[in-house]
Coordinates of C-alpha atoms and ligand atoms in Angstrom, one line a residue:
M1 CA 0.5 119.0 32.3
N2 CA -3.0 119.7 34.3
W3 CA -3.9 123.2 36.2
S4 CA -6.6 123.0 38.4
F5 CA -8.4 127.0 38.2
S6 CA -11.7 128.6 39.3
K7 CA -13.8 130.5 36.8
M8 CA -14.9 133.5 38.5
H9 CA -16.2 137.1 38.1
G10 CA -16.7 140.2 39.5
A11 CA -19.7 142.2 38.7
G12 CA -19.5 140.2 35.2
N13 CA -16.0 141.1 34.4
D14 CA -15.0 137.7 34.1
F15 CA -11.8 135.5 35.0
V16 CA -10.0 132.4 34.7
V17 CA -7.5 132.2 38.1
L18 CA -4.7 130.2 38.5
D19 CA -2.4 128.8 41.6
G20 CA 0.9 129.8 40.9
V21 CA 2.1 129.1 43.9
R22 CA 1.6 125.5 44.5
Q23 CA 1.3 124.5 40.9
S24 CA 4.3 125.0 38.4
I25 CA 2.7 127.4 35.8
E26 CA 4.6 129.1 32.9
M27 CA 2.1 131.6 31.5
T28 CA 2.6 132.6 27.9
P29 CA 0.6 135.3 25.6
E30 CA -0.6 131.8 23.4
R31 CA -1.7 130.1 26.7
A32 CA -3.5 133.3 28.2
R33 CA -5.7 133.5 24.6
A34 CA -6.2 129.8 24.6
L35 CA -7.5 130.1 28.1
A36 CA -9.8 133.0 27.3
H37 CA -11.5 131.7 24.0
R38 CA -15.0 131.9 24.1
Q39 CA -15.4 129.1 22.1
F40 CA -12.4 127.3 21.9
G41 CA -11.2 127.5 25.3
I42 CA -12.5 128.6 29.3
G43 CA -13.9 131.7 28.2
A44 CA -12.6 135.1 29.9
D45 CA -12.1 138.7 29.6
Q46 CA -8.6 138.2 31.7
I47 CA -6.4 135.5 33.3
L48 CA -5.1 135.9 36.8
L49 CA -2.3 134.4 38.2
V50 CA -1.2 133.8 42.2
E51 CA 2.6 133.7 42.6
T52 CA 5.1 133.7 45.0
P53 CA 5.6 137.3 45.8
S54 CA 9.1 139.1 45.3
H55 CA 8.4 142.5 47.2
P56 CA 9.4 141.6 51.0
E57 CA 6.1 143.4 52.3
A58 CA 3.4 141.5 50.1
D59 CA 2.1 138.6 50.8
F60 CA 1.4 136.9 47.2
K61 CA 2.4 138.8 43.6
Y62 CA -0.7 139.2 41.5
R63 CA -0.4 139.1 37.5
I64 CA -2.9 140.3 35.0
F65 CA -3.3 138.8 31.4
N66 CA -6.0 140.0 28.7
A67 CA -7.8 137.9 26.2
D68 CA -5.5 139.1 23.6
G69 CA -3.0 137.6 25.8
S70 CA -1.0 140.8 26.5
E71 CA 0.4 141.1 30.5
V72 CA -0.9 144.2 31.8
E73 CA -0.5 146.4 35.1
H74 CA -3.8 146.0 37.5
C75 CA -7.3 144.6 37.4
G76 CA -9.7 146.0 39.9
N77 CA -12.5 143.4 39.4
G78 CA -10.1 140.7 39.2
A79 CA -8.3 141.7 42.8
R80 CA -11.4 141.3 44.9
C81 CA -11.2 138.0 42.9
F82 CA -7.9 137.1 44.0
V83 CA -8.4 137.1 47.5
R84 CA -11.5 135.5 47.2
F85 CA -9.8 133.1 45.2
V86 CA -6.7 132.8 48.2
H87 CA -9.3 132.7 50.5
E88 CA -10.7 129.6 49.3
Q89 CA -8.0 127.5 48.1
K90 CA -6.5 127.9 51.4
L91 CA -3.5 129.7 50.1
S92 CA -3.6 131.9 53.2
S93 CA -6.1 133.0 56.0
R94 CA -4.8 136.4 56.4
N95 CA -7.1 139.4 55.8
P96 CA -6.3 141.9 54.4
L97 CA -4.2 140.9 52.1
K98 CA -1.4 142.8 50.7
A99 CA -0.6 141.6 46.4
E100 CA 2.2 142.9 44.6
I101 CA 1.4 144.0 40.6
A102 CA 3.8 146.4 38.8
T103 CA 3.6 149.7 40.4
G104 CA 3.8 148.5 44.0
L105 CA 1.2 147.0 46.3
I106 CA -2.6 147.1 47.0
T107 CA -4.4 145.5 49.9
L108 CA -7.3 143.3 49.4
E109 CA -10.1 143.3 52.5
E110 CA -12.9 140.4 52.6
A111 CA -15.6 141.6 54.2
D112 CA -18.1 139.5 55.6
D113 CA -21.2 140.3 53.6
A114 CA -18.9 138.6 50.6
T115 CA -18.0 142.2 49.5
V116 CA -14.2 143.2 48.9
T117 CA -12.3 146.4 49.3
V118 CA -9.7 147.3 47.6
N119 CA -6.9 149.7 48.5
M120 CA -6.2 150.5 44.2
G121 CA -2.3 151.9 44.5
Q122 CA -1.1 154.8 42.7
T123 CA -2.9 157.4 40.2
R124 CA -1.2 159.3 38.2
F125 CA -2.8 162.0 35.6
D126 CA 0.1 162.7 34.1
P127 CA -0.1 162.1 30.0
E128 CA 3.2 160.2 30.1
A129 CA 1.4 157.7 32.9
V130 CA -1.0 156.8 30.1
A131 CA 2.5 156.5 27.4
F132 CA 0.6 159.7 25.6
D133 CA 2.4 160.9 22.9
T134 CA 1.1 165.3 23.0
T135 CA 3.5 165.9 20.2
D136 CA 1.5 169.0 18.5
L137 CA -1.6 169.0 20.7
A138 CA -3.1 171.5 22.5
S139 CA -4.5 170.2 25.4
A140 CA -8.2 172.2 26.3
Q141 CA -7.0 172.6 30.1
D142 CA -9.9 171.8 32.1
H143 CA -10.5 173.3 35.5
D144 CA -6.9 171.2 36.8
D145 CA -7.4 168.2 34.8
T146 CA -5.8 168.1 31.7
L147 CA -8.8 167.1 28.8
W148 CA -7.7 166.1 25.5
S149 CA -9.3 166.7 22.6
L150 CA -8.4 163.8 20.2
P151 CA -9.8 163.7 16.6
L152 CA -10.5 159.9 15.9
A153 CA -9.9 157.8 12.5
N154 CA -13.4 158.3 11.7
G155 CA -13.8 161.5 12.0
D156 CA -15.4 161.8 15.2
T157 CA -13.5 164.0 17.5
V158 CA -14.0 163.1 21.6
S159 CA -12.4 164.8 25.0
L160 CA -10.7 162.3 26.8
S161 CA -9.4 162.3 31.0
L162 CA -6.4 160.5 30.9
V163 CA -5.9 158.9 34.5
A164 CA -3.7 155.9 35.1
I165 CA -4.7 153.7 38.2
S166 CA -1.6 151.6 37.6
N167 CA -3.4 150.8 33.9
P168 CA -4.2 153.7 31.4
H169 CA -7.8 155.0 31.0
A170 CA -9.0 157.6 28.3
V171 CA -12.5 158.8 29.9
Q172 CA -15.2 160.9 28.0
I173 CA -18.1 161.8 29.7
V174 CA -21.4 161.4 27.3
D175 CA -25.1 162.1 27.4
D176 CA -26.7 158.3 27.8
V177 CA -24.2 155.4 28.3
A178 CA -26.6 153.2 26.5
T179 CA -26.1 154.9 23.6
A180 CA -23.1 155.5 23.5
P181 CA -20.9 154.9 20.6
V182 CA -19.2 152.1 22.5
A183 CA -18.5 149.9 19.5
V184 CA -17.1 152.4 17.4
Q185 CA -14.7 154.7 19.6
G186 CA -14.2 152.2 21.4
P187 CA -11.5 150.6 19.4
L188 CA -10.1 153.6 17.5
I189 CA -9.5 155.3 21.1
E190 CA -8.0 151.8 22.1
S191 CA -5.8 151.5 19.8
H192 CA -5.4 155.0 18.5
P193 CA -1.5 155.8 17.2
R194 CA -0.9 158.6 20.1
F195 CA -1.0 155.7 23.1
A196 CA 1.8 154.0 22.8
Q197 CA 1.0 150.7 25.1
R198 CA -2.8 151.1 24.1
I199 CA -5.6 152.1 26.6
N200 CA -9.0 151.5 27.8
A201 CA -11.7 153.4 26.9
G202 CA -14.5 154.6 29.2
F203 CA -17.5 156.5 28.7
M204 CA -19.3 157.8 31.4
Q205 CA -23.2 159.2 32.4
I206 CA -23.2 161.3 35.5
L207 CA -26.5 161.3 37.2
D208 CA -25.8 163.1 40.1
P209 CA -22.4 164.2 41.8
H210 CA -22.5 161.0 43.6
T211 CA -23.5 158.1 41.2
I212 CA -22.6 157.1 37.6
K213 CA -23.4 154.9 34.9
L214 CA -20.6 153.8 32.7
R215 CA -19.5 151.0 30.1
V216 CA -15.5 150.6 29.3
Y217 CA -14.1 149.3 26.2
E218 CA -11.0 147.5 27.7
R219 CA -7.8 147.0 26.0
G220 CA -6.9 143.9 25.1
A221 CA -10.7 142.6 25.6
G222 CA -13.4 144.6 24.2
E223 CA -16.2 145.5 26.5
T224 CA -16.7 144.2 29.6
L225 CA -19.7 143.9 31.9
A226 CA -17.6 145.7 34.7
C227 CA -13.7 147.9 34.3
G228 CA -12.7 147.7 38.0
T229 CA -9.8 150.2 37.4
G230 CA -11.9 151.9 34.7
A231 CA -14.9 152.9 37.4
C232 CA -11.8 154.1 39.3
A233 CA -10.6 156.0 36.6
A234 CA -13.8 157.3 36.0
V235 CA -14.9 158.7 39.5
V236 CA -11.4 160.1 39.5
A237 CA -11.9 161.9 36.4
G238 CA -15.2 163.3 37.4
I239 CA -14.1 164.8 40.7
R240 CA -11.0 166.4 39.1
R241 CA -13.1 168.0 36.4
G242 CA -15.6 169.4 39.5
R243 CA -18.7 166.8 38.6
L244 CA -18.4 164.5 41.0
Q245 CA -17.7 164.2 44.9
S246 CA -16.9 161.0 46.8
P247 CA -17.9 158.4 47.4
V248 CA -19.5 157.6 44.1
T249 CA -22.1 154.7 43.0
V250 CA -21.0 153.5 39.6
H251 CA -23.7 151.0 37.8
T252 CA -21.8 149.2 35.5
R253 CA -24.3 146.3 33.0
G254 CA -22.6 143.6 35.1
G255 CA -23.1 145.5 39.0
Q256 CA -22.4 148.0 41.3
L257 CA -18.8 149.4 42.4
A258 CA -18.4 151.7 45.1
I259 CA -15.8 154.4 45.1
A260 CA -14.1 156.4 47.4
W261 CA -11.1 158.8 46.7
D262 CA -9.9 162.0 49.1
G263 CA -8.6 163.6 46.1
H264 CA -4.8 162.8 47.0
G265 CA -4.7 159.1 48.6
Q266 CA -5.3 156.0 47.2
I267 CA -8.6 155.0 46.3
A268 CA -10.6 152.3 47.6
M269 CA -13.3 150.2 45.1
R270 CA -16.0 148.0 46.9
G271 CA -17.9 145.3 45.0
P272 CA -18.7 141.5 44.4
A273 CA -16.5 138.5 44.2
V274 CA -18.2 134.9 42.9
T275 CA -16.8 131.8 42.1
V276 CA -18.8 130.1 39.3
F277 CA -16.8 126.6 39.8
S278 CA -13.4 125.2 40.3
S279 CA -12.2 122.6 37.9
E280 CA -8.8 122.0 36.5
I281 CA -7.5 121.3 32.6
N282 CA -5.1 119.6 30.5
I283 CA -3.5 123.0 29.2
D284 CA -1.2 121.7 26.6
R285 CA -4.7 119.9 25.3
L286 CA -6.4 123.2 25.2
V287 CA -3.6 124.8 23.2
A288 CA -3.9 121.9 20.4
Q289 CA -7.4 122.5 20.4
Y290 CA -7.1 126.4 20.2
R291 CA -4.5 126.3 17.2
A292 CA -6.6 124.2 15.6
G293 CA -9.5 126.0 15.9
T294 CA -8.1 129.2 15.1
A295 CA -5.9 128.5 12.0
L296 CA -8.7 128.3 9.9
Ligands
LIG1 N1 -8.1 145.4 30.1 C1 -7.0 146.0 31.4 C2 -7.0 145.4 32.2 C3 -8.3 144.9 32.9 C4 -8.9 145.5 33.8 C5 -10.1 145.6 34.3 N2 -10.6 144.0 34.0 C6 -10.2 145.9 35.9 O1 -11.5 145.2 36.4 O2 -9.5 147.4 35.9 C7 -6.1 147.0 30.5 O3 -5.3 146.2 29.7 O4 -5.2 147.4 31.0

């Protein structure tokens, strides 16, 4: 079966985007892993699927699969590519669009300067929102933010702000993102046993109240060049800890994102969306090649 797709990225966070409206696409974890595989597949951090919505006010349903095949609640950089894809593929000319995600609706709007602004949906700060087990753990309360001191398996202890942008994030402040132990602490935080659904691990360097640098070790994908929900989570954590003021420019390894948050409502994120190429692929042959390649 042949699937047409677009290869896209938002600030270097890259995606395979599929039209599940005009094509019959049944996504499985293995198919997502095969499409995302950097050697045996197309290569991507996430696979994005556009579908017919079930929510009455939505224009489309927006589904996200990580490179490890896990289906997740949200992807901010992907949302910008989603609306660009819908317009480029002439699935709809509506602008702004409403997309249905796991926790409700998000609004996506393309601007004339080729950037896209997304209202990122609900934000939560309670440990339950990130499936964090707080049993026997004293929270180091910091301002009005819960700052959790978490021992890691390698002997490090980290201070984490927990924020859900529909998907879960654990954000820490570091002196210098360039030397932050992302490769060591990232996987230990991502798969820490107290996070029942795993978590995205953010490392934020504050340059001034309106500017940060950020690296994110993503759940199910590893470190990416940018993470949209991670940028939102970092800005929210910084504002709630009295260290940042809206709007905030987030410098990532793949580009810049502009985040605005009034302290209680939705978060708005603006940034780039780029189509690298469009093509089609035989998914059955791809999965067979992926199985053969990864069997060793
Ligand atoms: N790895 C994330 C999903 C993709 C988020 C990121 N690519 C973004 O732009 O928000 C998770 O498992 O929640």
